[in-house]
Short mmCIF file of C-alpha atoms and ligand atoms in Angstrom, two decimals:
data_model
loop_
_atom_site.label_atom_id
_atom_site.label_comp_id
_atom_site.label_asym_id
_atom_site.label_seq_id
_atom_site.Cartn_x
_atom_site.Cartn_y
_atom_site.Cartn_z
CA MET X 1 0.00 0.00 0.00
CA SER X 2 1.32 3.41 -0.87
CA THR X 3 1.80 5.97 1.83
CA HIS X 4 1.26 9.69 1.67
CA THR X 5 3.24 12.42 3.32
CA PRO X 6 1.07 14.77 5.37
CA ASP X 7 1.42 17.52 2.76
CA ARG X 8 0.28 15.39 -0.10
CA ALA X 9 -2.53 13.99 1.99
CA LEU X 10 -3.90 17.50 2.27
CA ALA X 11 -4.20 17.77 -1.50
CA GLY X 12 -7.59 16.06 -1.69
CA ALA X 13 -10.27 14.31 0.28
CA GLU X 14 -9.77 10.94 -1.40
CA ARG X 15 -6.12 10.84 -0.65
CA THR X 16 -6.78 11.95 2.89
CA ASP X 17 -9.16 9.03 3.26
CA THR X 18 -6.51 6.56 2.13
CA ALA X 19 -3.95 7.92 4.53
CA GLN X 20 -6.39 7.95 7.40
CA SER X 21 -7.69 4.44 6.90
CA GLN X 22 -4.37 3.21 8.22
CA ALA X 23 -4.71 5.12 11.47
CA ALA X 24 -6.75 4.92 14.66
CA TYR X 25 -9.66 7.12 15.75
CA ARG X 26 -8.19 10.55 16.25
CA VAL X 27 -9.78 12.46 19.10
CA LEU X 28 -9.27 16.22 19.02
CA TYR X 29 -9.52 17.80 22.43
CA ASP X 30 -8.97 21.15 24.05
CA GLY X 31 -5.64 20.75 25.83
CA GLN X 32 -6.34 23.83 27.95
CA CYS X 33 -9.62 22.57 29.36
CA GLU X 34 -9.48 20.67 32.62
CA ILE X 35 -12.71 18.80 31.81
CA CYS X 36 -11.45 17.76 28.36
CA GLN X 37 -8.18 16.60 29.89
CA ALA X 38 -10.00 14.55 32.51
CA CYS X 39 -12.12 12.89 29.80
CA VAL X 40 -9.03 12.09 27.76
CA ALA X 41 -7.47 10.52 30.86
CA TRP X 42 -10.49 8.19 31.09
CA LEU X 43 -10.32 7.46 27.37
CA LYS X 44 -6.72 6.36 27.78
CA THR X 45 -7.73 4.11 30.67
CA LEU X 46 -10.52 2.43 28.68
CA ASP X 47 -8.52 2.09 25.50
CA HIS X 48 -6.24 -0.90 26.14
CA ASP X 49 -5.73 -1.66 22.45
CA ASN X 50 -4.78 1.82 21.30
CA LYS X 51 -7.80 2.22 19.09
CA THR X 52 -7.72 5.97 19.66
CA VAL X 53 -5.14 8.73 19.56
CA SER X 54 -5.88 11.91 21.51
CA VAL X 55 -4.53 15.07 19.93
CA PRO X 56 -4.58 18.48 21.66
CA ILE X 57 -5.96 21.08 19.27
CA SER X 58 -3.70 23.57 17.54
CA ALA X 59 -3.90 25.14 14.09
CA GLU X 60 -0.96 23.15 12.87
CA VAL X 61 -2.32 19.87 14.22
CA LEU X 62 -5.71 20.37 12.62
CA ALA X 63 -4.18 20.98 9.21
CA ARG X 64 -2.18 17.80 9.56
CA VAL X 65 -5.06 15.62 10.73
CA ASP X 66 -7.71 16.66 8.23
CA PHE X 67 -8.13 19.77 6.13
CA ARG X 68 -11.90 19.85 6.78
CA LEU X 69 -11.43 20.54 10.48
CA ARG X 70 -12.05 24.09 11.68
CA MET X 71 -10.43 25.45 14.79
CA ASP X 72 -13.44 27.18 16.35
CA ALA X 73 -15.76 24.23 15.63
CA CYS X 74 -13.28 21.80 17.16
CA LEU X 75 -12.92 23.91 20.28
CA ARG X 76 -16.70 24.17 20.60
CA GLN X 77 -17.42 20.46 20.58
CA LEU X 78 -15.69 17.12 20.41
CA HIS X 79 -14.47 16.09 16.94
CA VAL X 80 -13.32 12.57 16.16
CA VAL X 81 -11.82 11.53 12.83
CA ALA X 82 -12.62 7.86 12.22
CA PRO X 83 -10.07 5.60 10.52
CA LYS X 84 -11.98 5.80 7.23
CA GLY X 85 -12.03 9.58 7.31
CA GLU X 86 -15.57 10.11 8.60
CA ILE X 87 -15.75 13.06 11.01
CA LEU X 88 -17.94 12.51 14.08
CA VAL X 89 -19.03 15.57 16.01
CA GLY X 90 -20.41 16.21 19.50
CA TRP X 91 -22.66 13.52 20.95
CA ASP X 92 -22.20 11.29 17.90
CA ALA X 93 -18.47 11.36 18.55
CA VAL X 94 -19.05 10.39 22.21
CA ALA X 95 -21.31 7.49 21.22
CA GLY X 96 -18.90 6.43 18.47
CA LEU X 97 -16.03 6.28 20.95
CA ALA X 98 -18.13 4.47 23.55
CA ARG X 99 -18.83 1.67 21.05
CA LEU X 100 -15.14 0.93 20.79
CA PHE X 101 -14.73 -0.47 24.30
CA PRO X 102 -16.48 -3.50 25.87
CA SER X 103 -17.38 -1.72 29.13
CA THR X 104 -19.08 1.19 27.36
CA TRP X 105 -20.23 -0.60 24.20
CA LEU X 106 -23.91 -0.68 25.21
CA ILE X 107 -23.96 3.06 25.90
CA GLY X 108 -22.48 3.60 22.46
CA VAL X 109 -25.00 1.40 20.67
CA LEU X 110 -28.06 2.79 22.47
CA GLY X 111 -26.68 6.30 22.12
CA GLN X 112 -26.94 6.03 18.37
CA ARG X 113 -30.64 5.07 18.46
CA PHE X 114 -33.90 6.94 19.07
CA PRO X 115 -34.70 8.30 21.62
CA PHE X 116 -31.33 8.15 23.36
CA ARG X 117 -29.60 9.79 20.45
CA ASP X 118 -31.78 12.86 20.61
CA ALA X 119 -31.55 13.05 24.39
CA GLY X 120 -27.78 12.65 24.19
CA ARG X 121 -27.45 15.42 21.63
CA LEU X 122 -29.54 17.72 23.78
CA VAL X 123 -27.49 17.12 26.91
CA TYR X 124 -24.25 17.33 25.02
CA SER X 125 -25.04 20.66 23.43
CA PHE X 126 -26.06 22.04 26.81
CA VAL X 127 -22.73 21.02 28.34
CA ALA X 128 -20.74 22.16 25.32
CA THR X 129 -22.37 25.58 25.36
CA ASN X 130 -21.81 26.05 29.06
CA ARG X 131 -18.32 24.67 29.09
CA TYR X 132 -17.13 28.15 28.14
CA SER X 133 -18.35 29.54 31.37
CA LEU X 134 -16.74 26.65 33.23
CA SER X 135 -13.61 26.48 31.21
CA LYS X 136 -10.10 27.23 32.25
CA CYS X 137 -9.84 30.48 30.33
CA ARG X 138 -6.22 30.06 29.45
CA GLY X 139 -6.09 30.09 25.68
CA GLY X 140 -8.19 27.10 24.73
CA ALA X 141 -11.88 27.31 23.88
CA CYS X 142 -12.28 30.54 25.80
CA ARG X 143 -9.97 32.55 23.63
CA VAL X 144 -11.85 31.61 20.49
CA ALA X 145 -15.22 32.04 22.08
CA ARG X 146 -15.90 35.16 24.08
CA PRO X 147 -12.71 36.27 25.79
CA GLU X 148 -14.34 39.23 27.51
CA VAL X 149 -17.15 37.24 29.05
CA VAL X 150 -14.83 34.45 29.98
CA ARG X 151 -12.34 36.76 31.62
CA ARG X 152 -15.11 38.26 33.70
CA GLN X 153 -16.29 34.83 34.71
CA ALA X 154 -12.76 33.77 35.52
CA ARG X 155 -12.81 36.21 38.39
CA LEU X 156 -16.10 34.77 39.53
CA ALA X 157 -14.74 31.37 40.43
CA ALA X 158 -15.72 29.76 37.12
CA PHE X 159 -12.13 28.71 36.84
CA TRP X 160 -12.22 26.93 40.15
CA SER X 161 -15.48 25.15 39.34
CA CYS X 162 -13.87 23.78 36.20
CA TYR X 163 -10.74 22.86 38.05
CA THR X 164 -12.72 21.12 40.76
CA LEU X 165 -15.01 19.31 38.31
CA GLY X 166 -11.93 18.11 36.43
CA PHE X 167 -10.56 16.86 39.70
CA PHE X 168 -13.63 14.80 40.55
CA ILE X 169 -13.89 13.29 37.06
CA ARG X 170 -10.28 12.30 37.41
CA LEU X 171 -10.21 11.32 41.07
CA PRO X 172 -10.40 7.52 40.66
CA LEU X 173 -7.61 7.67 38.08
CA VAL X 174 -5.49 9.95 40.25
CA LEU X 175 -5.87 7.62 43.24
CA TRP X 176 -4.97 4.60 41.18
CA ALA X 177 -1.95 6.36 39.65
CA GLY X 178 -0.89 7.46 43.14
CA LEU X 179 -1.02 3.90 44.44
CA LYS X 180 0.93 2.59 41.48
CA ALA X 181 3.57 5.30 41.87
CA ALA X 182 3.93 4.57 45.59
CA ALA X 183 4.46 0.88 44.85
CA GLN X 184 7.04 1.77 42.23
CA ARG X 185 8.89 4.14 44.58
CA THR X 186 8.98 1.48 47.28
CA SER X 187 10.32 -1.08 44.85
CA ILE X 188 13.09 1.22 43.57
CA PHE X 189 13.96 2.23 47.13
CA SER X 190 14.32 -1.35 48.31
CA ARG X 191 16.38 -2.36 45.29
CA THR X 192 18.81 0.54 45.82
CA TYR X 193 18.91 0.39 49.63
CA HIS X 194 22.61 0.46 50.63
CA GLN X 195 23.45 -0.63 47.09
CA ARG X 196 25.86 0.70 44.52
CA LEU X 197 25.99 0.59 40.76
CA ASP X 198 29.36 -0.05 39.10
CA LEU X 199 29.41 1.12 35.50
CA LEU X 200 31.95 1.67 32.69
CA ASN X 201 34.30 -0.97 34.09
CA GLY X 202 34.34 0.68 37.49
CA ARG X 203 35.12 4.18 36.23
CA LEU X 204 31.65 5.34 37.22
CA THR X 205 30.07 4.22 40.48
CA ILE X 206 26.77 5.42 41.87
CA LEU X 207 26.62 5.06 45.65
CA PHE X 208 23.04 5.12 46.93
CA LEU X 209 22.98 6.91 50.26
CA ASN X 210 20.55 6.15 53.03
CA GLY X 211 19.76 7.36 56.51
CA PHE X 212 16.85 6.75 58.85
CA LEU X 213 15.08 10.10 58.30
CA PRO X 214 16.46 10.85 54.83
CA ASN X 215 14.84 7.59 53.65
CA ALA X 216 11.46 9.32 53.86
CA VAL X 217 12.34 11.35 50.75
CA PRO X 218 12.79 8.46 48.26
CA LEU X 219 9.73 6.74 49.70
CA LEU X 220 7.49 9.79 49.49
CA PHE X 221 8.87 11.62 46.45
CA GLY X 222 11.03 9.14 44.53
CA GLU X 223 14.13 11.32 44.76
CA LEU X 224 17.07 9.03 45.61
CA PHE X 225 20.18 10.25 47.41
CA THR X 226 23.48 9.43 45.76
CA ALA X 227 27.15 10.20 45.74
CA VAL X 228 28.84 9.79 42.36
CA LEU X 229 32.33 8.35 42.06
CA TYR X 230 33.85 9.12 38.69
CA ASP X 231 37.42 8.29 37.78
CA GLY X 232 38.82 9.17 41.22
CA VAL X 233 36.50 12.12 41.81
CA VAL X 234 33.68 12.10 44.36
CA VAL X 235 30.79 14.34 43.38
CA ASP X 236 28.25 15.50 46.00
CA PRO X 237 28.97 13.23 48.98
CA GLY X 238 25.63 13.62 50.78
CA SER X 239 24.54 15.06 54.11
CA PRO X 240 25.73 14.27 57.67
CA LYS X 241 22.71 12.00 58.18
CA MET X 242 23.93 9.82 55.31
CA ARG X 243 27.48 9.46 56.62
CA GLY X 244 26.98 5.96 57.96
CA SER X 245 25.92 4.67 54.58
CA LEU X 246 28.71 6.54 52.78
CA ILE X 247 31.37 5.08 55.05
CA ARG X 248 29.96 1.60 54.60
CA HIS X 249 30.30 2.03 50.81
CA LEU X 250 33.86 3.32 51.11
CA HIS X 251 34.86 0.33 53.24
CA ARG X 252 33.49 -2.01 50.62
CA VAL X 253 34.74 -0.28 47.46
CA ARG X 254 38.00 1.18 48.83
CA PRO X 255 38.22 3.63 45.90
CA LYS X 256 41.18 5.86 45.20
CA ILE X 257 39.80 9.34 45.75
CA ILE X 258 41.82 12.26 44.41
CA ARG X 259 39.22 15.05 44.55
CA ILE X 260 35.90 15.92 46.17
CA ILE X 261 33.55 18.24 44.28
CA ALA X 262 30.17 19.78 45.07
CA THR X 263 27.89 20.81 42.20
CA HIS X 264 25.98 23.29 44.35
CA ALA X 265 25.31 24.30 47.93
CA HIS X 266 22.17 22.29 48.72
CA GLU X 267 22.28 20.38 51.97
CA GLU X 268 22.07 16.85 50.56
CA HIS X 269 25.12 17.55 48.36
CA VAL X 270 27.56 19.36 50.65
CA GLY X 271 27.18 18.09 54.21
CA ASN X 272 30.20 15.76 54.14
CA LEU X 273 32.81 17.79 52.26
CA ASN X 274 35.28 18.52 55.08
CA TRP X 275 34.57 15.22 56.79
CA LEU X 276 35.33 13.18 53.67
CA SER X 277 38.37 15.31 52.88
CA ALA X 278 39.79 14.62 56.36
CA LEU X 279 39.08 10.92 55.91
CA THR X 280 40.69 10.57 52.46
CA ASP X 281 43.19 13.46 52.27
CA ALA X 282 41.59 14.43 48.97
CA PRO X 283 41.18 18.19 48.36
CA ILE X 284 37.75 19.81 48.12
CA TYR X 285 36.77 21.76 44.97
CA VAL X 286 33.83 24.14 44.93
CA SER X 287 32.86 27.13 42.81
CA GLU X 288 33.40 30.61 44.18
CA MET X 289 29.69 31.13 44.72
CA THR X 290 29.15 27.75 46.35
CA ALA X 291 31.96 28.54 48.80
CA GLU X 292 30.24 31.82 49.57
CA PHE X 293 26.93 30.06 50.25
CA LEU X 294 28.66 27.58 52.55
CA ARG X 295 30.47 30.13 54.72
CA PRO X 296 28.42 30.21 56.77
CA PHE X 297 25.74 27.81 55.66
CA LYS X 298 22.35 29.45 56.18
CA GLN X 299 19.98 27.98 58.76
CA LEU X 300 17.72 25.51 56.94
CA PRO X 301 13.95 25.44 57.43
CA TRP X 302 13.30 22.99 60.27
CA VAL X 303 11.74 20.29 58.08
CA ARG X 304 14.80 20.11 55.85
CA ALA X 305 17.15 20.35 58.83
CA THR X 306 15.34 17.52 60.58
CA ILE X 307 15.04 15.17 57.62
CA ILE X 308 18.20 15.83 55.60
CA GLY X 309 20.39 17.46 58.24
CA GLN X 310 21.91 20.91 58.67
CA PRO X 311 25.38 20.83 57.02
CA PRO X 312 28.36 22.28 58.89
CA ASN X 313 29.99 25.43 57.49
CA LEU X 314 32.69 24.85 54.89
CA LYS X 315 36.17 25.11 56.41
CA GLU X 316 39.57 25.69 54.86
CA PRO X 317 41.34 24.19 53.07
CA TYR X 318 39.38 24.03 49.86
CA GLN X 319 40.12 24.93 46.24
CA ARG X 320 38.21 27.04 43.74
CA LEU X 321 36.86 25.17 40.74
CA GLY X 322 38.37 26.42 37.47
CA ASN X 323 37.20 25.66 33.95
CA THR X 324 38.46 22.11 34.12
CA VAL X 325 39.31 19.67 36.84
CA ASP X 326 41.61 16.65 36.52
CA THR X 327 40.39 13.13 37.09
CA GLN X 328 42.62 10.07 37.42
CA SER X 329 42.88 9.44 33.71
CA GLY X 330 41.59 12.62 32.09
CA HIS X 331 39.71 15.77 32.93
CA LEU X 332 36.22 17.15 33.39
CA GLN X 333 34.95 20.44 32.01
CA VAL X 334 33.25 22.61 34.59
CA ILE X 335 30.19 24.38 33.18
CA ALA X 336 28.16 26.96 35.10
CA THR X 337 24.47 26.05 34.94
CA PRO X 338 22.45 28.43 37.11
CA GLY X 339 18.71 27.83 37.34
CA HIS X 340 18.12 25.13 39.93
CA CYS X 341 20.10 27.56 42.07
CA ASP X 342 22.53 30.33 41.21
CA ASP X 343 25.78 28.53 42.03
CA HIS X 344 25.13 25.30 40.14
CA VAL X 345 27.88 23.75 37.99
CA VAL X 346 27.90 20.53 35.97
CA LEU X 347 30.88 18.34 35.06
CA TYR X 348 31.35 17.06 31.54
CA ASP X 349 33.72 14.45 30.20
CA PRO X 350 34.01 15.05 26.44
CA LYS X 351 35.92 11.80 25.89
CA GLU X 352 33.26 9.60 27.44
CA LYS X 353 30.45 11.99 26.39
CA LEU X 354 29.26 11.84 29.95
CA LEU X 355 27.56 14.60 31.93
CA LEU X 356 27.42 14.66 35.71
CA ALA X 357 24.42 16.96 35.89
CA GLY X 358 23.84 17.29 39.63
CA ASP X 359 20.42 18.92 39.97
CA ALA X 360 20.76 20.99 36.79
CA PHE X 361 18.64 18.36 35.09
CA MET X 362 15.86 16.88 37.17
CA GLY X 363 13.83 14.68 34.93
CA SER X 364 10.98 13.83 37.15
CA TYR X 365 10.33 16.11 40.04
CA PHE X 366 9.43 19.67 39.47
CA ALA X 367 6.17 20.27 41.26
CA THR X 368 7.85 21.46 44.45
CA PRO X 369 10.52 23.84 43.21
CA ASN X 370 12.85 25.40 45.75
CA PRO X 371 12.56 29.13 46.32
CA ASP X 372 16.00 29.62 44.75
CA VAL X 373 14.91 28.27 41.35
CA ASP X 374 15.19 30.76 38.48
CA SER X 375 13.41 29.30 35.48
CA ARG X 376 14.74 31.95 33.08
CA LYS X 377 18.35 31.09 33.90
CA TRP X 378 17.49 27.40 33.88
CA LEU X 379 16.26 27.67 30.27
CA VAL X 380 19.55 29.23 29.19
CA SER X 381 21.55 26.57 31.06
CA LEU X 382 19.61 23.72 29.47
CA GLU X 383 20.10 25.27 26.05
CA ARG X 384 23.83 25.30 26.75
CA LEU X 385 23.75 21.63 27.78
CA LEU X 386 21.91 20.77 24.59
CA GLU X 387 24.98 21.92 22.64
CA LEU X 388 27.10 19.21 24.28
CA ASP X 389 27.47 15.76 22.82
CA ILE X 390 26.01 13.69 25.65
CA GLU X 391 25.59 9.92 25.63
CA ILE X 392 25.31 9.37 29.37
CA LEU X 393 23.49 11.83 31.60
CA VAL X 394 23.88 11.19 35.33
CA GLU X 395 21.39 13.09 37.49
CA GLY X 396 22.19 14.01 41.08
CA HIS X 397 19.21 12.07 42.43
CA GLY X 398 19.64 8.62 41.06
CA HIS X 399 18.60 8.60 37.43
CA ILE X 400 20.83 7.92 34.45
CA HIS X 401 19.59 8.63 30.94
CA THR X 402 21.40 6.69 28.25
CA LEU X 403 20.93 4.50 25.22
CA ARG X 404 24.45 3.05 25.52
CA THR X 405 24.44 -0.72 25.61
CA ASP X 406 27.56 -0.91 27.79
CA ILE X 407 25.42 0.46 30.61
CA PRO X 408 23.36 -2.47 31.94
CA ASP X 409 19.66 -2.27 32.75
CA PHE X 410 18.51 -1.27 36.21
CA PRO X 411 14.79 -0.50 36.10
CA GLY X 412 13.85 2.78 37.75
CA VAL X 413 17.44 4.03 37.72
CA ILE X 414 18.76 3.52 34.19
CA LEU X 415 16.31 5.24 31.82
CA ARG X 416 16.62 4.20 28.20
CA GLN X 417 16.25 7.62 26.71
CA ASP X 418 18.54 9.74 24.57
CA PRO X 419 19.89 12.43 26.96
CA LYS X 420 19.46 15.07 24.25
CA ILE X 421 15.78 14.23 23.91
CA ALA X 422 15.36 14.25 27.68
CA ILE X 423 16.89 17.74 27.85
CA SER X 424 14.92 19.15 24.95
CA GLN X 425 11.66 17.82 26.40
CA LYS X 426 12.51 19.52 29.65
CA LEU X 427 13.23 22.71 27.74
CA ASP X 428 9.89 22.53 25.95
CA TYR X 429 8.14 22.13 29.25
CA LEU X 430 9.92 25.05 30.90
CA ARG X 431 9.23 27.25 27.87
CA TRP X 432 5.55 26.33 27.98
CA LEU X 433 5.52 27.11 31.69
CA ARG X 434 7.12 30.50 31.06
CA GLU X 435 4.53 31.35 28.41
CA GLN X 436 1.68 30.34 30.68
CA ILE X 437 2.98 32.47 33.50
CA GLU X 438 3.62 35.50 31.31
CA ALA X 439 0.25 35.23 29.55
CA GLY X 440 -1.42 34.79 32.93
CA PHE X 441 0.11 37.98 34.27
CA GLN X 442 -0.84 39.83 31.09
CA GLU X 443 -4.42 38.68 31.51
CA GLN X 444 -4.17 39.82 35.13
CA LEU X 445 -5.20 36.45 36.46
CA PRO X 446 -4.67 35.81 40.17
CA VAL X 447 -1.41 34.00 40.95
CA ARG X 448 -3.24 30.99 42.33
CA VAL X 449 -5.14 30.59 39.07
CA ILE X 450 -1.93 30.80 37.05
CA GLU X 451 -0.36 28.22 39.32
CA ALA X 452 -3.32 25.86 39.02
CA SER X 453 -3.42 26.18 35.25
CA CYS X 454 0.32 25.45 35.04
CA PHE X 455 -0.04 22.32 37.12
CA PRO X 456 -3.40 20.80 36.19
CA TRP X 457 -4.29 17.53 37.85
CA GLY X 458 -3.17 15.41 34.96
CA ARG X 459 0.02 17.12 34.10
CA ARG X 460 1.03 17.22 37.71
CA THR X 461 1.42 13.46 37.77
CA SER X 462 2.68 13.10 34.26
CA TRP X 463 5.47 15.67 34.60
CA GLU X 464 6.57 14.35 37.91
CA SER X 465 6.67 10.74 36.89
CA ASP X 466 7.70 10.62 33.25
CA ARG X 467 10.27 7.92 33.87
ZN1 ZN J 1 19.71 20.90 44.67
#
């Protein structure tokens, strides 16, 4: 069978039909609407066999899917393009989709017959018309419809009613996803408990750090604590409460340590610098700004101090990090990457194409950013990292992104993803976030509304747990 490129498929209806007959049901939804997103989440749950593909509406997407689709019509009611090219609209689209799955098949069949069909259409058009007044008012249907009215209603809690309704539609799915994620976190935690990962013939070792109270973090949030040993260099040797586990590792591995480096001045990265240096005689290397932050180290909020541990102030002797730092058999480039915090640096080995990213790249957890995060600087830093040739990306909290086959599998820790793609996805997300925030301020929306529309129920889980 011949295939058509998207451009050629647009040339005529017949050709479009041929191209589409190979595909699934394409469901066009308003990606800005909390209710639409909740419904799509259910659709994904029902659709075990991938009979449907859900596509958030944009001008470019519509042109690609089918030239007959119109933006305002699609935003007003549900449009589904069937595999043979038929376009189902509104209630008929709902019934058509329902027929696809065993558990909703009966609803679908009845919904296409008198009198249910007429009743369904009536109810649907009522909901579709009033969705504007319930909708999220951040660019989707609202913008096309009646921006003035919608903006007025946004101040009258319409936003929150939509947000809340979306929450209840989604609640069973959210609970289930939460349970699954908790089980996954527990499994990863127990498999890494007091463990280490020897990679690249022992040149790279990830030491998983534990401690009675610090253990709450991987169990609740999935963020693992690690110290990285790379070619004689220890990067980010943990907090005082993780000392016991670090010393146990060092007794077992007995590595030759020639330098100790901190990527930034957060407590779980810097609490053992002087202690480890005294133990191993290896010199400490930190950036100028990190040294400044550590002398003295500011008093942590009590929760962080209790769970992770208040680090001691940095004491002499220590060295300033230059542009490069020697390892046992080569060197690492030191690259400033502010964003996660102002003093952050990453270490890059051009020979191995390996990046020790610290917290400059956090794939999974973003919903609880620290107060010292600067997303504008972070964007610039990630753009800089994207220019590097990276085959192995080692995060500071226990994830390694790589496609290299000389790195063995370790589910939950080794993520089989091209580091470049991981970084550019992160960039896309941060850019989208920036736009949302700026547009929100321009529209003079309350900060809490902007926040809620940046982290809708669905995206909250998906951005945190895209492992
Ligand atoms: Zn950090």
